CSV table of C-alpha atoms in Angstrom, one decimal:
chain,number,residue,atom,x,y,z
G,1,UNK,CA,-51.5,182.2,219.7
G,2,UNK,CA,-49.6,180.9,216.7
G,3,UNK,CA,-51.6,178.4,214.6
G,4,UNK,CA,-49.6,175.5,213.2
G,5,UNK,CA,-50.5,173.8,209.9
G,6,UNK,CA,-49.1,170.7,208.2
G,7,UNK,CA,-49.0,169.8,204.5
G,8,UNK,CA,-51.3,166.8,204.0
G,9,UNK,CA,-49.9,163.7,202.2
G,10,UNK,CA,-50.7,164.2,198.6
G,11,UNK,CA,-47.5,163.9,196.5
G,12,UNK,CA,-45.0,161.2,195.5
G,13,UNK,CA,-45.0,158.2,197.8
G,14,UNK,CA,-47.5,160.0,200.0
G,15,UNK,CA,-50.2,159.9,197.3
G,16,UNK,CA,-51.6,156.9,199.0
G,17,UNK,CA,-54.8,156.5,201.0
G,18,UNK,CA,-53.1,154.7,203.9
G,19,UNK,CA,-50.6,157.5,204.3
G,20,UNK,CA,-53.2,160.2,204.0
G,21,UNK,CA,-55.4,158.7,206.7
G,22,UNK,CA,-52.6,157.8,209.1
G,23,UNK,CA,-51.0,161.3,208.8
G,24,UNK,CA,-54.3,163.1,209.2
G,25,UNK,CA,-55.2,161.2,212.4
G,26,UNK,CA,-51.7,161.7,213.7
G,27,UNK,CA,-51.6,165.4,213.0
G,28,UNK,CA,-54.9,166.0,214.8
G,29,UNK,CA,-53.7,163.9,217.7
G,30,UNK,CA,-50.4,165.9,217.9
G,31,UNK,CA,-52.3,169.1,218.1
G,32,UNK,CA,-51.9,170.6,214.6
G,33,UNK,CA,-54.5,173.3,213.8
G,34,UNK,CA,-54.8,172.7,210.1
G,35,UNK,CA,-54.0,170.4,207.2
G,36,UNK,CA,-53.4,171.8,203.7
G,37,UNK,CA,-53.4,170.5,200.1
G,38,UNK,CA,-51.9,171.9,196.9
G,39,UNK,CA,-52.9,171.8,193.2
G,40,UNK,CA,-51.2,170.4,190.2
G,41,UNK,CA,-52.7,169.5,186.8
G,42,UNK,CA,-49.6,168.0,185.4
G,43,UNK,CA,-45.8,168.3,185.3
G,44,UNK,CA,-44.4,169.2,181.9
G,45,UNK,CA,-41.2,167.4,180.9
G,46,UNK,CA,-39.7,170.6,179.4
G,47,UNK,CA,-41.4,173.4,181.3
G,48,UNK,CA,-41.6,176.9,179.6
G,49,UNK,CA,-41.6,178.6,183.0
G,50,UNK,CA,-39.2,178.4,185.9
G,51,UNK,CA,-40.2,176.5,189.0
G,52,UNK,CA,-40.6,178.9,191.9
G,53,UNK,CA,-37.5,178.8,194.0
G,54,UNK,CA,-35.3,177.6,191.2
G,55,UNK,CA,-34.3,174.2,190.0
G,56,UNK,CA,-36.5,171.5,188.4
G,57,UNK,CA,-39.9,170.5,189.6
G,58,UNK,CA,-39.3,168.0,192.4
G,59,UNK,CA,-39.6,164.4,191.0
G,60,UNK,CA,-42.1,163.5,193.7
G,61,UNK,CA,-44.5,166.1,192.3
G,62,UNK,CA,-45.1,164.0,189.2
G,63,UNK,CA,-47.4,161.8,191.3
G,64,UNK,CA,-50.3,163.7,193.0
G,65,UNK,CA,-53.8,163.4,194.2
G,66,UNK,CA,-56.7,165.7,193.3
G,67,UNK,CA,-57.0,168.4,196.0
G,68,UNK,CA,-60.8,168.3,196.3
G,69,UNK,CA,-60.9,164.5,196.6
G,70,UNK,CA,-58.0,164.6,199.1
G,71,UNK,CA,-59.9,167.2,201.3
G,72,UNK,CA,-63.0,165.0,201.2
G,73,UNK,CA,-60.9,162.1,202.7
G,74,UNK,CA,-59.4,164.5,205.3
G,75,UNK,CA,-62.9,165.7,206.3
G,76,UNK,CA,-63.9,162.1,207.0
G,77,UNK,CA,-60.7,161.2,208.8
G,78,UNK,CA,-60.6,164.2,211.2
G,79,UNK,CA,-62.9,166.0,213.6
G,80,UNK,CA,-61.2,169.2,214.6
G,81,UNK,CA,-58.4,170.5,212.3
G,82,UNK,CA,-59.2,173.1,209.7
G,83,UNK,CA,-58.7,172.0,206.0
G,84,UNK,CA,-57.2,174.4,203.6
G,85,UNK,CA,-56.0,174.7,200.0
G,86,UNK,CA,-52.5,176.2,199.5
G,87,UNK,CA,-53.4,177.0,196.8
G,88,UNK,CA,-56.0,176.0,194.2
G,89,UNK,CA,-55.1,177.4,190.8
G,90,UNK,CA,-58.4,179.3,190.6
G,91,UNK,CA,-58.5,180.1,186.9
G,92,UNK,CA,-58.3,176.4,186.0
G,93,UNK,CA,-61.9,175.9,187.2
G,94,UNK,CA,-65.4,176.8,186.2
G,95,UNK,CA,-66.6,179.1,189.0
G,96,UNK,CA,-70.1,177.5,189.3
G,97,UNK,CA,-68.5,174.0,189.6
G,98,UNK,CA,-65.9,175.4,192.0
G,99,UNK,CA,-68.6,176.9,194.1
G,100,UNK,CA,-70.4,173.6,194.2
G,101,UNK,CA,-67.2,171.6,195.2
G,102,UNK,CA,-66.0,174.0,197.9
G,103,UNK,CA,-69.5,174.4,199.4
G,104,UNK,CA,-69.7,170.5,199.5
G,105,UNK,CA,-66.4,170.3,201.3
G,106,UNK,CA,-67.4,172.9,203.8
G,107,UNK,CA,-70.6,171.0,204.5
G,108,UNK,CA,-68.9,167.6,204.7
G,109,UNK,CA,-66.2,169.0,207.1
G,110,UNK,CA,-68.8,170.7,209.3
G,111,UNK,CA,-67.5,174.2,208.4
G,112,UNK,CA,-63.8,173.7,208.6
G,113,UNK,CA,-62.7,174.8,205.1
G,114,UNK,CA,-60.2,177.5,204.3
G,115,UNK,CA,-60.2,178.4,200.6
G,116,UNK,CA,-56.8,179.4,199.3
G,117,UNK,CA,-56.8,180.5,195.7
G,118,UNK,CA,-53.9,181.5,193.4
G,119,UNK,CA,-52.9,182.0,189.8
G,120,UNK,CA,-50.3,179.2,189.6
G,121,UNK,CA,-47.0,179.6,187.8
G,122,UNK,CA,-47.1,177.2,184.8
G,123,UNK,CA,-48.3,178.4,181.4
G,124,UNK,CA,-48.0,174.7,180.3
G,125,UNK,CA,-50.7,173.8,182.8
G,126,UNK,CA,-53.0,176.6,181.5
G,127,UNK,CA,-52.5,175.4,178.0
G,128,UNK,CA,-53.3,171.8,179.0
G,129,UNK,CA,-56.5,172.7,180.8
G,130,UNK,CA,-57.6,175.0,177.9
G,131,UNK,CA,-57.5,178.3,179.8
G,132,UNK,CA,-55.7,181.4,178.5
G,133,UNK,CA,-52.6,182.4,180.4
G,134,UNK,CA,-53.1,186.0,179.5
G,135,UNK,CA,-55.8,187.7,181.6
G,136,UNK,CA,-55.6,185.2,184.5
G,137,UNK,CA,-55.9,187.9,187.1
G,138,UNK,CA,-59.1,189.3,185.7
G,139,UNK,CA,-60.4,185.8,185.3
G,140,UNK,CA,-59.8,185.2,189.1
G,141,UNK,CA,-61.7,188.4,189.9
G,142,UNK,CA,-64.7,187.2,188.1
G,143,UNK,CA,-64.5,183.7,189.7
G,144,UNK,CA,-64.6,185.5,193.1
G,145,UNK,CA,-67.7,187.4,192.0
G,146,UNK,CA,-69.4,184.1,191.0
G,147,UNK,CA,-68.4,182.4,194.3
G,148,UNK,CA,-69.9,185.2,196.4
G,149,UNK,CA,-73.1,185.2,194.4
G,150,UNK,CA,-73.5,181.4,194.3
G,151,UNK,CA,-73.0,181.2,198.1
G,152,UNK,CA,-75.5,183.9,198.9
G,153,UNK,CA,-79.0,183.1,200.2
G,154,UNK,CA,-81.7,182.5,197.7
G,155,UNK,CA,-81.4,182.5,193.9
G,156,UNK,CA,-78.5,184.2,192.1
G,157,UNK,CA,-77.5,185.4,188.7
G,158,UNK,CA,-74.3,186.6,187.1
G,159,UNK,CA,-73.5,188.4,183.9
G,160,UNK,CA,-69.8,188.9,183.3
G,161,UNK,CA,-67.1,188.9,180.6
G,162,UNK,CA,-66.5,185.2,180.7
G,163,UNK,CA,-69.5,183.6,182.3
G,164,UNK,CA,-73.3,184.1,182.3
G,165,UNK,CA,-75.5,182.4,184.9
G,166,UNK,CA,-79.3,182.9,184.6
G,167,UNK,CA,-81.5,183.0,187.7
G,168,UNK,CA,-80.5,179.8,189.5
G,169,UNK,CA,-80.6,178.0,192.9
G,170,UNK,CA,-77.6,176.5,194.6
G,171,UNK,CA,-79.1,176.0,198.1
G,172,UNK,CA,-76.3,173.7,199.4
G,173,UNK,CA,-74.3,176.7,200.5
G,174,UNK,CA,-71.2,176.6,202.9
G,175,UNK,CA,-71.8,176.1,206.6
G,176,UNK,CA,-69.5,179.2,207.2
G,177,UNK,CA,-71.4,182.4,206.5
G,178,UNK,CA,-71.2,184.4,204.4
G,179,UNK,CA,-68.4,182.2,203.1
G,180,UNK,CA,-65.4,180.1,204.1
G,181,UNK,CA,-62.3,182.2,204.8
G,182,UNK,CA,-60.9,183.3,201.4
G,183,UNK,CA,-57.1,183.5,201.2
G,184,UNK,CA,-55.2,184.5,198.1
G,185,UNK,CA,-51.6,183.5,197.2
G,186,UNK,CA,-49.1,185.4,195.1
G,187,UNK,CA,-46.6,188.2,195.2
G,188,UNK,CA,-47.6,190.8,192.6
G,189,UNK,CA,-48.9,194.2,193.5
G,190,UNK,CA,-52.2,193.2,191.8
G,191,UNK,CA,-52.5,190.3,194.2
G,192,UNK,CA,-51.8,192.4,197.3
G,193,UNK,CA,-54.4,194.9,196.1
G,194,UNK,CA,-56.9,192.2,195.6
G,195,UNK,CA,-56.3,190.8,199.1
G,196,UNK,CA,-56.6,194.2,200.6
G,197,UNK,CA,-59.9,194.9,198.8
G,198,UNK,CA,-61.8,191.6,199.0
G,199,UNK,CA,-60.0,188.7,200.6
G,200,UNK,CA,-59.7,187.4,204.2
G,201,UNK,CA,-55.9,187.0,204.1
G,202,UNK,CA,-52.7,185.9,202.3
G,203,UNK,CA,-51.1,182.5,201.8
G,204,UNK,CA,-47.4,183.3,201.5
G,205,UNK,CA,-44.1,181.4,201.4
G,206,UNK,CA,-40.9,181.6,203.3
G,207,UNK,CA,-39.5,184.9,202.3
G,208,UNK,CA,-36.5,186.5,204.1
G,209,UNK,CA,-37.9,187.9,207.4
G,210,UNK,CA,-37.3,191.6,206.5
G,211,UNK,CA,-39.1,191.2,203.2
G,212,UNK,CA,-41.9,189.2,204.9
G,213,UNK,CA,-42.3,192.0,207.4
G,214,UNK,CA,-42.6,194.5,204.6
G,215,UNK,CA,-45.1,192.5,202.7
G,216,UNK,CA,-47.4,191.9,205.7
G,217,UNK,CA,-47.3,195.5,206.6
G,218,UNK,CA,-48.2,196.5,203.0
G,219,UNK,CA,-51.1,194.1,202.9
G,220,UNK,CA,-52.5,195.4,206.2
G,221,UNK,CA,-52.0,199.1,205.1
G,222,UNK,CA,-53.8,198.3,201.9
G,223,UNK,CA,-56.7,196.9,203.7
G,224,UNK,CA,-56.9,199.9,206.0
G,225,UNK,CA,-56.9,202.2,202.9
G,226,UNK,CA,-59.9,200.2,201.7
G,227,UNK,CA,-61.8,200.9,204.9
G,228,UNK,CA,-61.3,197.4,206.3
G,229,UNK,CA,-59.9,196.3,209.6
G,230,UNK,CA,-56.3,195.2,208.8
G,231,UNK,CA,-56.1,193.0,211.9
G,232,UNK,CA,-58.9,190.8,210.6
G,233,UNK,CA,-56.7,189.7,207.7
G,234,UNK,CA,-55.1,186.3,208.2
G,235,UNK,CA,-51.5,185.7,207.2
G,236,UNK,CA,-50.3,182.1,206.6
G,237,UNK,CA,-46.7,181.4,205.7
G,238,UNK,CA,-45.7,178.1,204.1
G,239,UNK,CA,-42.3,176.4,203.9
G,240,UNK,CA,-41.4,173.1,202.1
G,241,UNK,CA,-38.0,172.4,203.8
G,242,UNK,CA,-35.4,169.7,203.3
G,243,UNK,CA,-34.7,168.7,206.9
G,244,UNK,CA,-31.4,167.1,207.9
G,245,UNK,CA,-29.4,166.5,211.0
G,246,UNK,CA,-26.7,169.0,210.2
G,247,UNK,CA,-27.2,172.8,210.4
G,248,UNK,CA,-27.5,174.6,207.0
G,249,UNK,CA,-26.0,178.0,206.3
G,250,UNK,CA,-28.3,180.8,207.4
G,251,UNK,CA,-28.9,181.8,203.8
G,252,UNK,CA,-30.4,178.4,203.0
G,253,UNK,CA,-33.0,178.5,205.8
G,254,UNK,CA,-35.9,177.8,205.7
G,255,UNK,CA,-35.5,175.8,202.4
G,256,UNK,CA,-33.0,173.6,204.2
G,257,UNK,CA,-31.9,173.1,207.8
G,258,UNK,CA,-32.5,171.2,211.0
G,259,UNK,CA,-35.9,171.1,212.7
G,260,UNK,CA,-34.7,173.7,215.1
G,261,UNK,CA,-33.4,176.0,212.3
G,262,UNK,CA,-36.6,175.8,210.3
G,263,UNK,CA,-38.8,176.1,213.4
G,264,UNK,CA,-36.7,179.2,214.4
G,265,UNK,CA,-37.5,180.8,211.0
G,266,UNK,CA,-41.2,180.1,211.4
G,267,UNK,CA,-41.2,181.6,214.9
G,268,UNK,CA,-39.5,184.7,213.4
G,269,UNK,CA,-42.2,184.7,210.7
G,270,UNK,CA,-44.8,184.8,213.4
G,271,UNK,CA,-43.1,187.8,215.0
G,272,UNK,CA,-43.1,189.4,211.6
G,273,UNK,CA,-46.9,189.1,211.4
G,274,UNK,CA,-47.8,185.6,210.4
G,275,UNK,CA,-50.9,184.3,212.2
G,276,UNK,CA,-50.3,180.7,211.1
G,277,UNK,CA,-47.3,178.8,209.8
G,278,UNK,CA,-47.5,175.8,207.5
G,279,UNK,CA,-44.8,173.2,207.1
G,280,UNK,CA,-44.9,170.6,204.3
G,281,UNK,CA,-42.6,167.7,204.8
G,282,UNK,CA,-43.3,165.7,201.7
G,283,UNK,CA,-40.1,166.8,200.0
G,284,UNK,CA,-37.9,165.5,202.8
G,285,UNK,CA,-39.6,162.5,204.6
G,286,UNK,CA,-39.0,159.1,203.1
G,287,UNK,CA,-41.8,157.2,204.8
G,288,UNK,CA,-45.1,157.9,206.5
G,289,UNK,CA,-43.5,157.1,209.9
G,290,UNK,CA,-40.7,159.6,209.2
G,291,UNK,CA,-43.2,162.3,208.2
G,292,UNK,CA,-45.2,161.8,211.4
G,293,UNK,CA,-42.0,161.8,213.5
G,294,UNK,CA,-40.9,165.1,211.9
G,295,UNK,CA,-44.4,166.5,212.4
G,296,UNK,CA,-44.1,165.7,216.1
G,297,UNK,CA,-40.7,167.4,216.3
G,298,UNK,CA,-41.8,170.5,214.5
G,299,UNK,CA,-44.9,170.9,216.6
G,300,UNK,CA,-42.9,170.6,219.8
G,301,UNK,CA,-40.3,173.2,218.7
G,302,UNK,CA,-43.0,175.6,217.6
G,303,UNK,CA,-45.0,175.2,220.8
G,304,UNK,CA,-41.9,175.8,222.9
G,305,UNK,CA,-41.5,179.1,221.2
């Protein structure tokens, strides 16, 4: 069955504790399967890199809540929904501290964490957090190594290019064993190879359906070539639509359109291989009440099939 996720309030006017709690409780009551947060360090006034999808960074993204803190609130406010990151910019973080934070979230949520990691798109953010832009893929590989070692049973150690960890204990390991599901975001051949080799799935975005079909098939074929079961990989497709009452031209969907149009795209993405679809309404809703109403309508459309 198709799983349905919702972007958790985190940006713009939704970077508010009352909105966060109200929407989390409502989403669980509606029947959503998951809630997801994103990751921003800052928004440069004159970015060196183009915003994905074109245009300027949405003004609402200038105000944002920390993803780990937000997930901790979600863990307290909910009982059933899974809690995911779409995505954390992995290279921003020390892997030992990241292992500690993510394990804590999995414990606090009772084993409901999905770890989505990506490389990000902004070299300005990398500069601001003091991390080299070059070599970020190799940096993520070593972060994954440290996470796996830190979450193992008993003491662990790591000797790598960037980090050295002597024999150490970190006994507060995730509830989910051997680790929470690890999903990677991105579109490069190196990302798809990394997913096929060592991840549990892909966090993608609303590509044209023929392209999406091709990408999903390629990821699964890559996993099979690595001797892994391709059907065990989880595919999550995310959209951040501008929703309105009037139909948009087909070429603008799913970035813009009616609830029915965007839901229709997400159902087509499911047929193309997505196990879960994720709709983030923070760029279109103008109040908490409107976000919850739209969430209801999307869930109804998607469940109708």
